[in-house]
Amino acid sequence: MGFLTLAKQRCTTRGFTGAQIPKGDLNKILSAGRVAPTACNKQPQRIIVVQSEENILKIKKAYQTFGSKCIFIVCRDRRNELVRPYDNKCSGDLDIGIVCDHMMLAARELNIGSVMVGLFDPAIISNEFNLPDYIDASALLLIGYPDKGFLSPERHITERKEIDETVMYEKYIE
């Protein structure tokens, strides 16, 4: 399958069957995250794979899980970050986004759905999973088999802005 075809097929899944993901598929998804590029190859990602009901209940204190039985807590190690000297912007969250995107696309290729969540209470996750103070819970990546299938890959025709509304050449134009 070509990349654009795969990218169009990837969609947010908010409802999972609860079926177990085979270990081999899980490793393929995690391997895609491992090879994701990061700023200066710092590789700040630290991923906690949560599958036990006890730990899923801990996550539910911070955010809903939509029935997922496999959740990645994607963390950022702040000890060795690349920080832009001009304005102190850290590349860590960008890196985490790239890692998650690689894993979501790998999941979709395996007919596994996903949703990346940033709107959760990181203090709850830090406390429940005993994260050290230099580890930030940046995202939750919920994966599993969609209970209602996947959205149409043709949805982008009406759900996305045209390229000329978001892309400019040589200068910014309103």
Coordinates of N, CA, C and O in Angstrom, one line a residue:
M1 N 0.9 -1.2 0.0 CA 0.0 0.0 0.0 C 0.9 1.2 0.0 O 1.9 1.3 0.7
G2 N 0.6 2.2 -0.8 CA 1.3 3.5 -0.8 C 1.1 4.3 0.4 O 0.1 4.1 1.1
F3 N 2.0 5.2 0.7 CA 1.9 5.9 1.9 C 0.7 6.8 2.0 O 0.0 6.8 3.0
L4 N 0.3 7.5 1.0 CA -0.8 8.4 1.0 C -2.1 7.6 1.2 O -3.0 8.0 1.9
T5 N -2.2 6.4 0.6 CA -3.3 5.5 0.8 C -3.4 5.2 2.3 O -4.5 5.2 2.9
L6 N -2.3 4.8 2.9 CA -2.3 4.4 4.3 C -2.7 5.6 5.2 O -3.5 5.5 6.1
A7 N -2.1 6.8 4.9 CA -2.4 8.0 5.7 C -3.9 8.4 5.6 O -4.5 8.8 6.6
K8 N -4.5 8.2 4.4 CA -5.9 8.5 4.3 C -6.8 7.5 5.1 O -7.9 7.8 5.5
Q9 N -6.3 6.3 5.2 CA -7.0 5.2 5.9 C -6.9 5.4 7.4 O -7.8 4.9 8.2
R10 N -5.9 6.0 7.9 CA -5.7 6.2 9.4 C -6.8 7.2 9.9 O -7.0 8.2 9.3
C11 N -7.5 6.8 10.9 CA -8.5 7.7 11.5 C -8.6 7.5 13.0 O -8.1 6.5 13.5
T12 N -9.2 8.5 13.7 CA -9.3 8.4 15.1 C -10.4 7.3 15.4 O -11.4 7.3 14.8
T13 N -10.1 6.4 16.4 CA -11.0 5.4 16.8 C -11.4 5.7 18.3 O -10.5 5.8 19.1
R14 N -12.6 5.8 18.5 CA -13.1 6.1 19.9 C -14.2 5.0 20.2 O -15.4 5.3 20.3
G15 N -13.8 3.8 20.3 CA -14.6 2.6 20.5 C -13.9 1.4 20.1 O -13.6 1.2 18.9
F16 N -13.6 0.5 21.0 CA -12.8 -0.7 20.7 C -13.5 -1.9 21.1 O -14.3 -1.9 22.1
T17 N -13.2 -3.0 20.5 CA -13.9 -4.3 20.8 C -13.4 -4.9 22.0 O -14.1 -5.8 22.6
G18 N -12.2 -4.6 22.5 CA -11.7 -5.3 23.6 C -10.9 -6.5 23.3 O -10.3 -7.2 24.2
A19 N -10.8 -6.9 22.0 CA -10.0 -8.0 21.6 C -8.5 -7.7 21.9 O -8.0 -6.6 21.7
Q20 N -7.8 -8.8 22.3 CA -6.3 -8.7 22.6 C -5.6 -8.5 21.3 O -5.8 -9.1 20.3
I21 N -4.6 -7.6 21.3 CA -3.7 -7.4 20.1 C -2.5 -8.4 20.2 O -1.9 -8.5 21.3
P22 N -2.3 -9.2 19.2 CA -1.2 -10.2 19.2 C 0.1 -9.5 19.5 O 0.4 -8.4 19.1
K23 N 1.0 -10.2 20.3 CA 2.3 -9.7 20.7 C 3.1 -9.3 19.5 O 3.8 -8.2 19.5
G24 N 3.1 -10.0 18.4 CA 3.8 -9.7 17.2 C 3.4 -8.4 16.6 O 4.2 -7.6 16.2
D25 N 2.1 -8.1 16.5 CA 1.6 -6.8 16.0 C 1.9 -5.7 17.0 O 2.3 -4.6 16.5
L26 N 1.8 -5.9 18.3 CA 2.2 -4.9 19.2 C 3.7 -4.5 19.0 O 4.1 -3.4 19.0
N27 N 4.5 -5.5 18.8 CA 6.0 -5.3 18.6 C 6.2 -4.5 17.3 O 7.1 -3.6 17.3
K28 N 5.4 -4.7 16.3 CA 5.6 -4.0 15.0 C 5.2 -2.5 15.2 O 5.9 -1.6 14.7
I29 N 4.2 -2.3 16.0 CA 3.7 -0.9 16.3 C 4.8 -0.2 17.1 O 5.2 0.9 16.8
L30 N 5.3 -0.8 18.1 CA 6.4 -0.2 19.0 C 7.7 0.0 18.2 O 8.4 1.0 18.4
S31 N 8.0 -0.9 17.3 CA 9.2 -0.8 16.4 C 9.1 0.4 15.5 O 10.0 1.1 15.3
A32 N 7.8 0.7 15.1 CA 7.6 1.9 14.2 C 7.9 3.2 15.0 O 8.5 4.1 14.5
G33 N 7.5 3.2 16.3 CA 7.9 4.3 17.2 C 9.3 4.4 17.4 O 9.9 5.5 17.5
R34 N 10.0 3.3 17.6 CA 11.4 3.2 17.8 C 12.2 3.9 16.7 O 13.3 4.5 17.0
V35 N 11.8 3.7 15.5 CA 12.6 4.2 14.3 C 12.2 5.6 14.0 O 12.8 6.2 13.0
A36 N 11.2 6.2 14.7 CA 10.8 7.6 14.3 C 11.9 8.6 14.6 O 12.7 8.4 15.5
P37 N 12.0 9.5 13.7 CA 13.1 10.5 13.9 C 12.8 11.5 15.0 O 11.6 11.8 15.3
T38 N 13.8 11.9 15.7 CA 13.7 12.8 16.8 C 14.8 13.8 16.7 O 15.9 13.6 16.1
A39 N 14.6 15.0 17.2 CA 15.6 16.1 17.1 C 17.0 15.6 17.6 O 17.1 15.2 18.7
C40 N 18.0 15.8 16.8 CA 19.4 15.4 17.1 C 19.4 13.9 17.6 O 20.3 13.6 18.4
N41 N 18.5 13.1 17.2 CA 18.4 11.7 17.7 C 18.4 11.6 19.2 O 18.9 10.6 19.7
K42 N 17.8 12.5 19.9 CA 17.8 12.5 21.4 C 16.9 11.3 21.9 O 17.1 10.9 23.0
Q43 N 15.9 10.9 21.1 CA 15.0 9.8 21.5 C 14.4 10.0 22.9 O 14.7 9.2 23.8
P44 N 13.7 11.1 23.1 CA 13.2 11.3 24.5 C 12.0 10.4 24.9 O 11.6 10.5 26.1
Q45 N 11.5 9.6 24.0 CA 10.3 8.9 24.3 C 10.6 7.7 25.3 O 11.6 7.1 25.2
R46 N 9.6 7.6 26.2 CA 9.6 6.5 27.1 C 8.2 6.0 27.1 O 7.3 6.8 27.5
I47 N 8.0 4.8 26.7 CA 6.6 4.3 26.5 C 6.3 3.2 27.5 O 7.0 2.2 27.6
I48 N 5.2 3.4 28.2 CA 4.7 2.4 29.2 C 3.5 1.7 28.5 O 2.5 2.4 28.2
V49 N 3.6 0.4 28.2 CA 2.5 -0.3 27.6 C 1.6 -0.9 28.7 O 2.1 -1.6 29.6
V50 N 0.4 -0.5 28.7 CA -0.6 -0.8 29.8 C -1.6 -1.8 29.2 O -2.3 -1.4 28.2
Q51 N -1.7 -3.0 29.8 CA -2.7 -3.9 29.3 C -3.5 -4.6 30.4 O -4.6 -5.1 30.2
S52 N -3.0 -4.5 31.7 CA -3.8 -5.1 32.8 C -5.0 -4.2 33.2 O -4.9 -3.0 33.1
E53 N -6.0 -4.9 33.5 CA -7.2 -4.2 33.9 C -7.0 -3.2 35.1 O -7.5 -2.1 35.1
E54 N -6.1 -3.7 36.0 CA -5.8 -2.8 37.2 C -5.1 -1.5 36.7 O -5.5 -0.4 37.2
N55 N -4.2 -1.6 35.8 CA -3.6 -0.3 35.3 C -4.4 0.5 34.4 O -4.3 1.7 34.3
I56 N -5.3 -0.2 33.6 CA -6.3 0.5 32.8 C -7.2 1.4 33.7 O -7.5 2.5 33.4
L57 N -7.6 0.8 34.8 CA -8.4 1.6 35.8 C -7.7 2.8 36.3 O -8.3 3.9 36.5
K58 N -6.4 2.7 36.5 CA -5.6 3.9 36.9 C -5.6 5.0 35.8 O -5.8 6.2 36.1
I59 N -5.5 4.6 34.5 CA -5.6 5.5 33.4 C -7.0 6.2 33.4 O -7.1 7.4 33.1
K60 N -8.1 5.4 33.6 CA -9.4 5.9 33.6 C -9.6 7.1 34.6 O -10.6 7.8 34.5
K61 N -8.8 7.2 35.6 CA -8.9 8.3 36.6 C -8.5 9.6 35.9 O -8.9 10.7 36.3
A62 N -7.6 9.5 34.8 CA -7.1 10.7 34.1 C -7.9 10.9 32.8 O -7.9 12.1 32.4
Y63 N -8.5 9.9 32.2 CA -9.2 10.1 30.9 C -9.9 8.8 30.6 O -9.5 7.7 31.0
Q64 N -10.9 8.9 29.8 CA -11.7 7.7 29.3 C -10.8 6.9 28.4 O -10.0 7.4 27.7
T65 N -11.1 5.6 28.3 CA -10.3 4.7 27.5 C -11.1 4.1 26.3 O -10.5 3.3 25.5
F66 N -12.3 4.4 26.2 CA -13.1 3.9 25.0 C -13.1 2.4 24.8 O -13.3 1.9 23.7
G67 N -12.9 1.7 25.9 CA -12.8 0.2 25.8 C -11.5 -0.4 25.4 O -11.4 -1.6 25.2
S68 N -10.5 0.5 25.2 CA -9.2 -0.1 24.7 C -8.6 -1.0 25.8 O -8.6 -0.6 27.0
K69 N -8.0 -2.1 25.4 CA -7.4 -3.0 26.3 C -5.8 -2.9 26.2 O -5.1 -3.7 26.7
C70 N -5.4 -1.9 25.4 CA -3.9 -1.7 25.2 C -3.7 -0.2 25.1 O -4.2 0.5 24.1
I71 N -3.1 0.4 26.1 CA -2.8 1.9 26.1 C -1.3 2.1 26.3 O -0.7 1.5 27.2
F72 N -0.8 3.0 25.4 CA 0.6 3.4 25.6 C 0.6 4.8 26.3 O -0.1 5.7 25.9
I73 N 1.3 4.8 27.4 CA 1.5 6.1 28.1 C 2.9 6.6 27.5 O 3.9 6.0 27.7
V74 N 2.8 7.6 26.6 CA 4.0 8.0 25.9 C 4.5 9.2 26.7 O 3.9 10.3 26.8
C75 N 5.7 9.0 27.2 CA 6.3 10.0 28.1 C 7.5 10.6 27.4 O 8.1 10.1 26.5
R76 N 7.9 11.7 28.0 CA 9.1 12.5 27.5 C 10.1 12.6 28.6 O 9.8 13.1 29.7
D77 N 11.3 12.1 28.3 CA 12.4 12.3 29.3 C 13.0 13.7 29.1 O 13.6 14.0 28.1
R78 N 12.9 14.5 30.2 CA 13.4 15.9 30.1 C 14.9 16.0 30.4 O 15.4 17.1 30.4
R79 N 15.6 15.0 30.7 CA 17.0 15.1 31.1 C 18.0 15.4 30.0 O 19.0 15.9 30.3
N80 N 17.6 15.1 28.8 CA 18.5 15.3 27.7 C 17.8 15.9 26.5 O 17.9 15.3 25.4
E81 N 17.1 17.0 26.7 CA 16.3 17.5 25.6 C 17.1 18.5 24.7 O 18.0 19.1 25.2
L82 N 16.6 18.6 23.5 CA 17.1 19.7 22.6 C 16.3 20.9 22.8 O 15.1 20.9 22.6
V83 N 16.9 22.0 23.2 CA 16.2 23.2 23.5 C 16.7 24.3 22.5 O 18.0 24.5 22.4
R84 N 15.9 24.9 21.8 CA 16.2 26.0 20.8 C 16.7 27.2 21.6 O 16.0 27.7 22.5
P85 N 17.9 27.7 21.4 CA 18.5 28.7 22.2 C 17.9 30.1 22.1 O 17.9 30.9 23.0
Y86 N 17.2 30.3 20.9 CA 16.6 31.6 20.7 C 15.4 31.9 21.5 O 15.2 33.1 21.8
D87 N 14.6 30.9 21.8 CA 13.4 31.2 22.6 C 13.1 30.1 23.6 O 12.0 30.0 24.2
N88 N 14.1 29.2 23.8 CA 14.0 28.1 24.8 C 12.8 27.1 24.5 O 12.3 26.4 25.3
K89 N 12.4 27.0 23.2 CA 11.4 26.0 22.8 C 12.1 24.6 22.8 O 13.1 24.4 22.2
C90 N 11.4 23.7 23.5 CA 11.9 22.3 23.6 C 11.3 21.5 22.4 O 10.1 21.6 22.1
S91 N 12.1 20.6 21.9 CA 11.6 19.8 20.7 C 10.9 18.5 21.2 O 10.4 17.8 20.4
G92 N 10.9 18.3 22.5 CA 10.4 17.0 23.0 C 9.0 16.7 22.6 O 8.7 15.6 22.3
D93 N 8.1 17.7 22.7 CA 6.7 17.4 22.4 C 6.5 17.1 20.9 O 5.7 16.3 20.5
L94 N 7.3 17.8 20.1 CA 7.3 17.5 18.6 C 7.7 16.1 18.4 O 7.1 15.3 17.6
D95 N 8.8 15.7 19.1 CA 9.3 14.3 18.9 C 8.3 13.3 19.3 O 8.1 12.3 18.6
I96 N 7.6 13.5 20.4 CA 6.6 12.6 20.9 C 5.5 12.5 19.8 O 5.0 11.4 19.6
G97 N 5.1 13.6 19.2 CA 4.1 13.6 18.2 C 4.5 12.8 17.0 O 3.7 12.0 16.5
I98 N 5.7 12.9 16.6 CA 6.2 12.1 15.5 C 6.2 10.6 15.8 O 5.8 9.7 15.0
V99 N 6.7 10.3 17.0 CA 6.7 8.9 17.5 C 5.3 8.3 17.5 O 5.1 7.2 17.0
C100 N 4.4 9.0 18.0 CA 3.0 8.6 18.1 C 2.4 8.4 16.7 O 1.7 7.4 16.4
D101 N 2.7 9.3 15.8 CA 2.2 9.3 14.4 C 2.7 8.0 13.7 O 2.0 7.3 13.1
H102 N 4.0 7.7 13.9 CA 4.6 6.5 13.3 C 3.8 5.3 13.9 O 3.5 4.3 13.1
M103 N 3.5 5.2 15.2 CA 2.9 4.1 15.7 C 1.4 4.0 15.3 O 0.9 2.9 15.0
M104 N 0.7 5.1 15.1 CA -0.7 5.1 14.7 C -0.7 4.6 13.2 O -1.7 3.8 12.9
L105 N 0.2 5.0 12.4 CA 0.2 4.5 11.0 C 0.5 3.0 10.9 O -0.1 2.3 10.2
A106 N 1.5 2.6 11.8 CA 1.8 1.2 11.8 C 0.6 0.4 12.3 O 0.3 -0.7 11.7
A107 N -0.1 0.9 13.3 CA -1.3 0.2 13.8 C -2.4 0.1 12.6 O -2.9 -1.0 12.4
R108 N -2.6 1.2 11.9 CA -3.6 1.1 10.9 C -3.3 0.1 9.8 O -4.2 -0.5 9.2
E109 N -2.0 0.0 9.5 CA -1.6 -0.9 8.5 C -1.9 -2.3 8.9 O -2.2 -3.2 8.1
L110 N -2.0 -2.6 10.2 CA -2.4 -3.9 10.8 C -3.9 -4.0 11.1 O -4.3 -4.9 11.8
N111 N -4.6 -3.0 10.6 CA -6.1 -3.0 10.8 C -6.4 -2.8 12.3 O -7.4 -3.3 12.8
I112 N -5.6 -2.1 13.0 CA -5.7 -1.7 14.4 C -6.0 -0.2 14.5 O -5.3 0.5 13.9
G113 N -7.0 0.1 15.2 CA -7.4 1.5 15.4 C -6.6 2.2 16.5 O -6.0 1.5 17.3
S114 N -6.7 3.5 16.5 CA -5.9 4.3 17.5 C -6.5 5.7 17.7 O -7.2 6.2 16.8
V115 N -6.3 6.2 18.9 CA -6.5 7.6 19.1 C -5.4 8.1 20.1 O -5.1 7.5 21.1
M116 N -4.9 9.2 19.7 CA -3.8 9.9 20.5 C -4.5 11.0 21.3 O -5.3 11.8 20.8
V117 N -4.3 10.9 22.6 CA -5.0 11.9 23.5 C -4.0 12.7 24.3 O -3.0 12.2 24.8
G118 N -4.2 14.0 24.2 CA -3.4 14.9 25.0 C -4.2 15.6 26.2 O -3.6 16.1 27.1
L119 N -5.5 15.5 26.1 CA -6.4 16.1 27.1 C -6.7 15.1 28.2 O -7.8 14.6 28.4
F120 N -5.7 14.9 29.0 CA -5.8 14.1 30.2 C -5.0 14.7 31.3 O -4.3 15.7 31.1
D121 N -5.3 14.3 32.6 CA -4.6 14.9 33.7 C -3.2 14.2 33.9 O -3.2 13.1 34.4
P122 N -2.1 14.9 33.5 CA -0.8 14.2 33.7 C -0.4 14.0 35.1 O 0.4 13.0 35.4
A123 N -0.9 14.8 36.0 CA -0.6 14.6 37.4 C -1.1 13.2 37.9 O -0.4 12.5 38.7
I124 N -2.3 12.8 37.5 CA -2.8 11.5 37.9 C -2.0 10.4 37.3 O -1.6 9.5 38.0
I125 N -1.6 10.5 36.0 CA -0.8 9.5 35.4 C 0.6 9.4 36.2 O 1.0 8.3 36.5
S126 N 1.2 10.5 36.4 CA 2.5 10.6 37.1 C 2.4 9.9 38.5 O 3.3 9.1 38.8
N127 N 1.3 10.2 39.2 CA 1.2 9.7 40.5 C 0.8 8.2 40.5 O 1.5 7.4 41.2
E128 N -0.1 7.8 39.6 CA -0.5 6.4 39.6 C 0.6 5.4 39.1 O 0.6 4.3 39.4
F129 N 1.4 6.0 38.2 CA 2.5 5.1 37.6 C 3.9 5.5 38.2 O 4.9 5.0 37.7
N130 N 3.9 6.2 39.3 CA 5.2 6.6 40.0 C 6.3 7.1 39.0 O 7.4 6.6 39.1
L131 N 5.9 8.0 38.2 CA 6.9 8.6 37.3 C 7.9 9.5 38.0 O 7.5 10.3 38.8
P132 N 9.2 9.4 37.7 CA 10.1 10.3 38.3 C 9.8 11.8 37.8 O 9.2 11.9 36.8
D133 N 10.3 12.7 38.5 CA 10.0 14.1 38.2 C 10.5 14.6 36.8 O 10.0 15.6 36.3
Y134 N 11.5 13.9 36.3 CA 12.0 14.3 35.0 C 11.3 13.6 33.8 O 11.7 13.8 32.6
I135 N 10.3 12.8 34.1 CA 9.5 12.1 33.1 C 8.2 12.7 33.0 O 7.4 12.7 34.0
D136 N 7.8 13.3 31.9 CA 6.5 13.9 31.6 C 5.6 12.9 30.8 O 6.0 12.5 29.8
A137 N 4.4 12.7 31.3 CA 3.4 12.0 30.5 C 2.9 12.9 29.5 O 2.2 13.9 29.8
S138 N 3.3 12.7 28.2 CA 2.9 13.7 27.2 C 1.7 13.3 26.4 O 0.9 14.2 26.0
A139 N 1.4 12.0 26.2 CA 0.3 11.6 25.4 C -0.2 10.2 25.9 O 0.6 9.4 26.4
L140 N -1.4 9.9 25.7 CA -1.9 8.5 25.8 C -2.3 8.1 24.4 O -2.9 8.8 23.6
L141 N -1.8 6.9 24.0 CA -2.2 6.4 22.7 C -3.0 5.1 23.0 O -2.4 4.1 23.5
L142 N -4.3 5.2 22.7 CA -5.2 4.1 22.9 C -5.3 3.3 21.6 O -5.5 3.9 20.5
I143 N -5.1 2.0 21.6 CA -5.1 1.2 20.4 C -6.0 0.0 20.6 O -6.3 -0.4 21.7
G144 N -6.5 -0.6 19.5 CA -7.3 -1.8 19.5 C -8.1 -1.9 18.3 O -8.0 -1.1 17.3
Y145 N -9.0 -2.9 18.2 CA -9.8 -3.1 17.0 C -11.1 -2.3 17.2 O -11.8 -2.4 18.2
P146 N -11.4 -1.5 16.1 CA -12.6 -0.6 16.2 C -13.9 -1.4 16.3 O -14.0 -2.4 15.6
D147 N -14.7 -1.0 17.2 CA -16.0 -1.7 17.3 C -17.0 -1.4 16.2 O -17.9 -2.1 16.0
K148 N -16.8 -0.3 15.5 CA -17.7 0.1 14.4 C -16.9 0.3 13.1 O -17.4 1.0 12.2
G149 N -15.8 -0.3 13.0 CA -15.0 -0.2 11.7 C -14.3 1.1 11.6 O -14.2 1.9 12.6
F150 N -13.7 1.3 10.5 CA -12.9 2.5 10.2 C -13.7 3.5 9.4 O -14.6 3.1 8.6
L151 N -13.4 4.8 9.5 CA -14.0 5.9 8.7 C -13.5 5.7 7.3 O -12.5 5.2 7.0
S152 N -14.3 6.3 6.4 CA -14.0 6.3 4.9 C -12.7 7.1 4.7 O -12.5 8.2 5.1
P153 N -11.8 6.5 3.9 CA -10.6 7.2 3.5 C -10.9 8.4 2.6 O -10.0 9.3 2.5
E154 N -12.1 8.5 2.1 CA -12.5 9.6 1.2 C -13.0 10.8 2.0 O -13.4 11.8 1.4
R155 N -13.1 10.7 3.3 CA -13.7 11.7 4.2 C -12.8 13.0 4.0 O -13.4 14.1 4.3
H156 N -11.6 12.9 3.7 CA -10.7 14.1 3.6 C -11.2 15.1 2.5 O -10.9 16.3 2.6
I157 N -11.9 14.6 1.5 CA -12.4 15.5 0.5 C -13.3 16.6 1.0 O -13.1 17.8 0.6
T158 N -14.1 16.3 2.0 CA -14.9 17.3 2.6 C -14.5 17.8 4.0 O -14.8 18.9 4.5
E159 N -13.7 17.0 4.7 CA -13.3 17.3 6.1 C -11.9 18.0 6.2 O -11.6 18.3 7.3
R160 N -11.2 18.2 5.2 CA -10.0 18.9 5.2 C -10.0 20.1 4.3 O -10.7 20.1 3.3
K161 N -9.3 21.1 4.8 CA -9.1 22.3 4.0 C -8.4 22.0 2.7 O -7.6 21.1 2.7
E162 N -8.6 22.8 1.7 CA -7.8 22.6 0.4 C -6.4 23.0 0.7 O -6.1 23.8 1.6
I163 N -5.4 22.4 0.0 CA -4.0 22.7 0.2 C -3.7 24.2 0.1 O -3.0 24.7 0.9
D164 N -4.4 24.9 -0.8 CA -4.1 26.4 -1.0 C -4.6 27.2 0.2 O -4.3 28.4 0.3
E165 N -5.4 26.6 1.1 CA -5.8 27.3 2.3 C -4.8 27.1 3.5 O -4.9 27.9 4.4
T166 N -3.9 26.2 3.4 CA -2.9 25.9 4.5 C -1.5 26.0 4.0 O -0.6 26.0 4.9
V167 N -1.2 26.1 2.8 CA 0.2 26.1 2.3 C 0.4 27.4 1.5 O -0.4 27.8 0.7
M168 N 1.5 28.0 1.8 CA 1.9 29.2 1.1 C 3.4 29.0 0.6 O 4.1 28.3 1.2
Y169 N 3.7 29.7 -0.5 CA 5.0 29.6 -1.0 C 5.7 30.9 -0.9 O 5.2 32.0 -1.2
E170 N 6.9 30.9 -0.3 CA 7.8 32.0 -0.2 C 7.5 33.1 0.8 O 8.3 33.8 1.3
K171 N 6.2 33.2 1.2 CA 5.8 34.2 2.2 C 4.5 33.9 2.8 O 3.7 33.1 2.2
Y172 N 4.2 34.4 4.0 CA 2.9 34.2 4.6 C 1.9 35.1 4.0 O 2.1 36.3 3.8
I173 N 0.7 34.5 3.7 CA -0.4 35.3 3.1 C -1.7 34.9 3.9 O -2.0 33.8 4.2
E174 N -2.4 36.0 4.3 CA -3.7 35.8 5.0 C -4.8 35.5 3.9 O -4.8 35.9 2.9

